[in-house]
Amino acid sequence: MTTSAGERSGTVSGGAARRVVAAEVARLRQARPGVAPQVLDVGGGSGAWAVPLAGLGCAVTVVDSSPNALAALQRRARDAGVHDLVRAVQGDADALGDVVPAGSADLVLGHSLLEIVDDPARAVAALTAAAGVGAAVSVLTAGRYAAVLSRTLAGRLADARTLLTDPDGRFGPDDALRRRLGADALQALLENGGLRVEVLQGDGVLEGWVPGATRDGSPSATRAVAELEELATGVTPLRDVAARLHALARRTG
């Protein structure tokens, strides 16, 4: 007796972004029973998202510029028993159309991507082009204001000031990220790229601020932190200071 990929690898769970993406996959599978949703994961690296999504029965193509990351992805997929549902392609977001047919994906992921690419507007255009009409694009990116707060609390006031005033939300030339976005900037970037934003939320809203003694304490404390995090996800002022911003947007035409 054969087992489904979902039975082999479990589910996608944990975190605001993961819950929304899992719900989108469930919607796709309900709309077309027996048909594997086509997922494109741009910059997906070693498969932190791709392998769990394959476990839900998705056919996932991962495009990444790093051959080492793609090799790790293939090992991870084999270990999870979903190697038949994961395809690794070496390529860049800037040239996505060269390796992925336009309009071919039911769901496109661009996670931890916009903060490192040369041109975020061009990257969003590429993600949109890869999505079919009506398909969703999920974007997860570093939040500007969480970085400001964390450096303020650490006493790195000069860095905090620079992060707050720099147009790209960077603390200087040694910053590993090219940019950090606020919620308004992220929404504008996606809408200008031809997408309709359906979800705009924080991911990691409060968990980073919880004292270690509480975060690593008893199971009841761990559950309390998780419940608080889930409640905070949809609260707009708290969203804006989340470690990561997550958007689910849809291509309408």
Coordinates of C-alpha atoms in Angstrom, one line a residue, residues 11-201:
T11 CA 1.9 19.2 7.8
V12 CA 3.0 22.8 7.6
S13 CA 2.5 24.4 11.0
G14 CA 3.6 27.1 13.3
G15 CA 4.0 30.8 12.6
A16 CA 1.6 33.3 11.1
A17 CA 3.0 33.0 7.6
R18 CA 2.9 29.2 7.7
R19 CA -0.7 29.1 8.8
V20 CA -1.7 31.4 5.9
V21 CA 0.3 29.4 3.3
A22 CA -1.1 26.1 4.6
A23 CA -4.7 27.5 4.3
E24 CA -4.0 28.6 0.7
V25 CA -2.7 25.1 -0.1
A26 CA -5.8 23.6 1.4
R27 CA -8.0 25.9 -0.7
L28 CA -6.1 24.8 -3.9
R29 CA -6.5 21.1 -3.0
Q30 CA -10.2 21.5 -2.3
A31 CA -10.7 23.3 -5.6
R32 CA -9.0 20.6 -7.6
P33 CA -9.1 17.3 -5.7
G34 CA -6.4 14.8 -6.8
V35 CA -4.3 17.5 -8.5
A36 CA -1.0 18.5 -6.9
P37 CA -0.8 22.3 -6.5
Q38 CA 2.1 23.7 -8.5
V39 CA 4.3 25.7 -6.0
L40 CA 7.3 27.9 -7.0
D41 CA 9.7 28.7 -4.2
V42 CA 12.1 31.5 -5.3
G43 CA 15.2 31.7 -3.2
G44 CA 14.0 28.6 -1.3
G45 CA 17.5 27.4 -0.4
S46 CA 17.7 24.1 1.4
G47 CA 13.9 23.5 1.5
A48 CA 12.6 24.9 4.8
W49 CA 9.3 25.7 3.0
A50 CA 9.5 23.4 0.0
V51 CA 9.8 20.1 1.9
P52 CA 6.9 20.6 4.2
L53 CA 4.8 21.8 1.3
A54 CA 5.7 18.7 -0.7
G55 CA 4.5 16.9 2.4
L56 CA 1.1 18.4 1.9
G57 CA 1.0 17.0 -1.6
C58 CA 2.3 20.0 -3.6
A59 CA 4.7 19.7 -6.5
V60 CA 7.4 22.3 -5.6
T61 CA 10.0 23.8 -7.8
V62 CA 12.8 25.6 -5.9
V63 CA 14.8 28.2 -7.8
D64 CA 18.0 29.3 -6.0
S65 CA 21.3 30.6 -7.1
S66 CA 23.3 28.4 -4.7
P67 CA 24.2 24.9 -5.9
N68 CA 25.1 23.9 -2.3
A69 CA 21.7 24.9 -1.0
L70 CA 20.0 23.0 -3.8
A71 CA 22.1 19.9 -3.0
A72 CA 21.0 20.2 0.6
L73 CA 17.4 20.6 -0.6
Q74 CA 17.5 17.3 -2.5
R75 CA 19.0 15.5 0.5
R76 CA 16.3 16.9 2.7
A77 CA 13.6 15.9 0.3
R78 CA 14.9 12.4 0.0
D79 CA 15.1 12.0 3.8
A80 CA 11.5 13.2 4.1
G81 CA 10.3 10.8 1.4
V82 CA 9.1 13.6 -1.0
H83 CA 11.9 13.7 -3.5
D84 CA 9.5 12.9 -6.3
L85 CA 7.6 16.1 -5.6
V86 CA 10.5 18.5 -5.3
R87 CA 12.5 19.9 -8.3
A88 CA 15.7 22.0 -7.8
V89 CA 16.6 24.6 -10.4
Q90 CA 19.6 26.9 -10.3
G91 CA 18.7 30.4 -11.2
D92 CA 18.1 34.0 -10.0
A93 CA 15.0 35.9 -9.3
D94 CA 16.1 38.6 -11.8
A95 CA 16.0 36.0 -14.6
L96 CA 13.1 33.8 -13.3
G97 CA 11.4 33.8 -16.7
D98 CA 14.4 32.0 -18.2
V99 CA 13.9 28.9 -16.0
V100 CA 10.2 28.9 -15.1
P101 CA 7.3 29.2 -17.6
A102 CA 5.2 32.3 -17.2
G103 CA 1.8 31.8 -15.4
S104 CA 2.6 28.2 -14.5
A105 CA 2.4 28.4 -10.7
D106 CA -0.6 28.1 -8.4
L107 CA 1.3 29.5 -5.5
V108 CA 4.6 31.5 -5.6
L109 CA 6.8 32.0 -2.5
G110 CA 9.3 34.9 -2.3
H111 CA 10.5 34.5 1.3
S112 CA 13.6 36.3 2.6
L113 CA 14.0 37.5 -0.9
L114 CA 13.1 41.2 -1.2
E115 CA 15.7 42.2 1.4
I116 CA 18.6 40.9 -0.6
V117 CA 17.8 41.4 -4.3
D118 CA 19.2 44.3 -6.3
D119 CA 15.8 45.6 -7.4
P120 CA 12.7 44.6 -5.3
A121 CA 10.2 45.9 -7.8
R122 CA 11.8 43.8 -10.6
A123 CA 11.7 40.8 -8.3
V124 CA 8.0 41.3 -7.5
A125 CA 7.3 41.6 -11.2
A126 CA 9.0 38.3 -11.8
L127 CA 7.1 36.6 -9.0
T128 CA 3.8 38.0 -10.4
A129 CA 4.7 36.8 -14.0
A130 CA 5.3 33.3 -12.7
A131 CA 1.9 33.1 -11.0
G132 CA -1.2 32.1 -13.0
V133 CA -4.2 34.4 -13.0
G134 CA -5.9 34.0 -9.6
A135 CA -2.8 32.5 -8.1
A136 CA -1.3 33.7 -4.8
V137 CA 2.1 35.2 -4.1
S138 CA 3.4 34.9 -0.6
V139 CA 6.1 37.3 0.5
L140 CA 8.0 37.2 3.8
T141 CA 10.5 39.9 4.5
A142 CA 12.5 41.5 7.3
G143 CA 10.6 44.3 9.1
R144 CA 12.3 47.7 9.6
Y145 CA 10.8 48.8 12.9
A146 CA 11.6 45.6 14.8
A147 CA 15.2 46.2 13.9
V148 CA 15.0 49.7 15.2
L149 CA 13.5 48.6 18.5
S150 CA 16.0 45.7 19.0
R151 CA 19.0 48.0 18.5
T152 CA 17.5 50.6 20.8
L153 CA 17.0 48.1 23.6
A154 CA 20.5 46.8 23.1
G155 CA 21.9 50.4 23.5
R156 CA 23.0 50.6 19.8
L157 CA 21.4 54.0 19.4
A158 CA 23.4 55.2 16.4
D159 CA 22.4 52.0 14.5
A160 CA 18.8 52.5 15.6
R161 CA 18.8 56.1 14.3
T162 CA 20.3 55.1 11.0
L163 CA 17.8 52.3 10.5
L164 CA 15.0 54.7 11.2
T165 CA 16.1 57.4 8.9
D166 CA 17.9 55.5 6.1
P167 CA 15.6 55.2 3.0
D168 CA 16.3 51.5 2.8
G169 CA 16.2 50.8 6.5
R170 CA 19.9 49.8 6.8
F171 CA 22.3 50.6 9.6
G172 CA 25.3 51.2 7.4
P173 CA 27.6 49.7 4.8
D174 CA 28.3 46.6 6.9
D175 CA 24.6 45.7 7.0
A176 CA 24.1 42.2 5.4
L177 CA 20.6 43.2 4.1
R178 CA 20.0 45.6 1.3
R179 CA 16.8 46.9 2.8
R180 CA 14.1 46.4 5.4
L181 CA 10.5 47.3 4.8
G182 CA 7.6 48.7 6.7
A183 CA 4.1 47.4 6.1
D184 CA 3.0 50.3 4.0
A185 CA 6.0 50.1 1.8
L186 CA 5.5 46.3 1.3
Q187 CA 1.9 46.8 0.3
A188 CA 2.7 49.5 -2.2
L189 CA 5.5 47.4 -3.7
L190 CA 3.1 44.4 -4.2
E191 CA 0.2 46.5 -5.5
N192 CA 2.5 48.3 -8.0
G193 CA 3.6 44.9 -9.2
G194 CA 0.0 44.0 -10.2
L195 CA -1.1 42.1 -7.1
R196 CA -4.1 42.5 -4.8
V197 CA -3.0 42.2 -1.2
E198 CA -5.4 39.9 0.8
V199 CA -3.3 39.4 4.0
L200 CA -0.7 41.7 5.5
Q201 CA 0.4 40.6 8.9

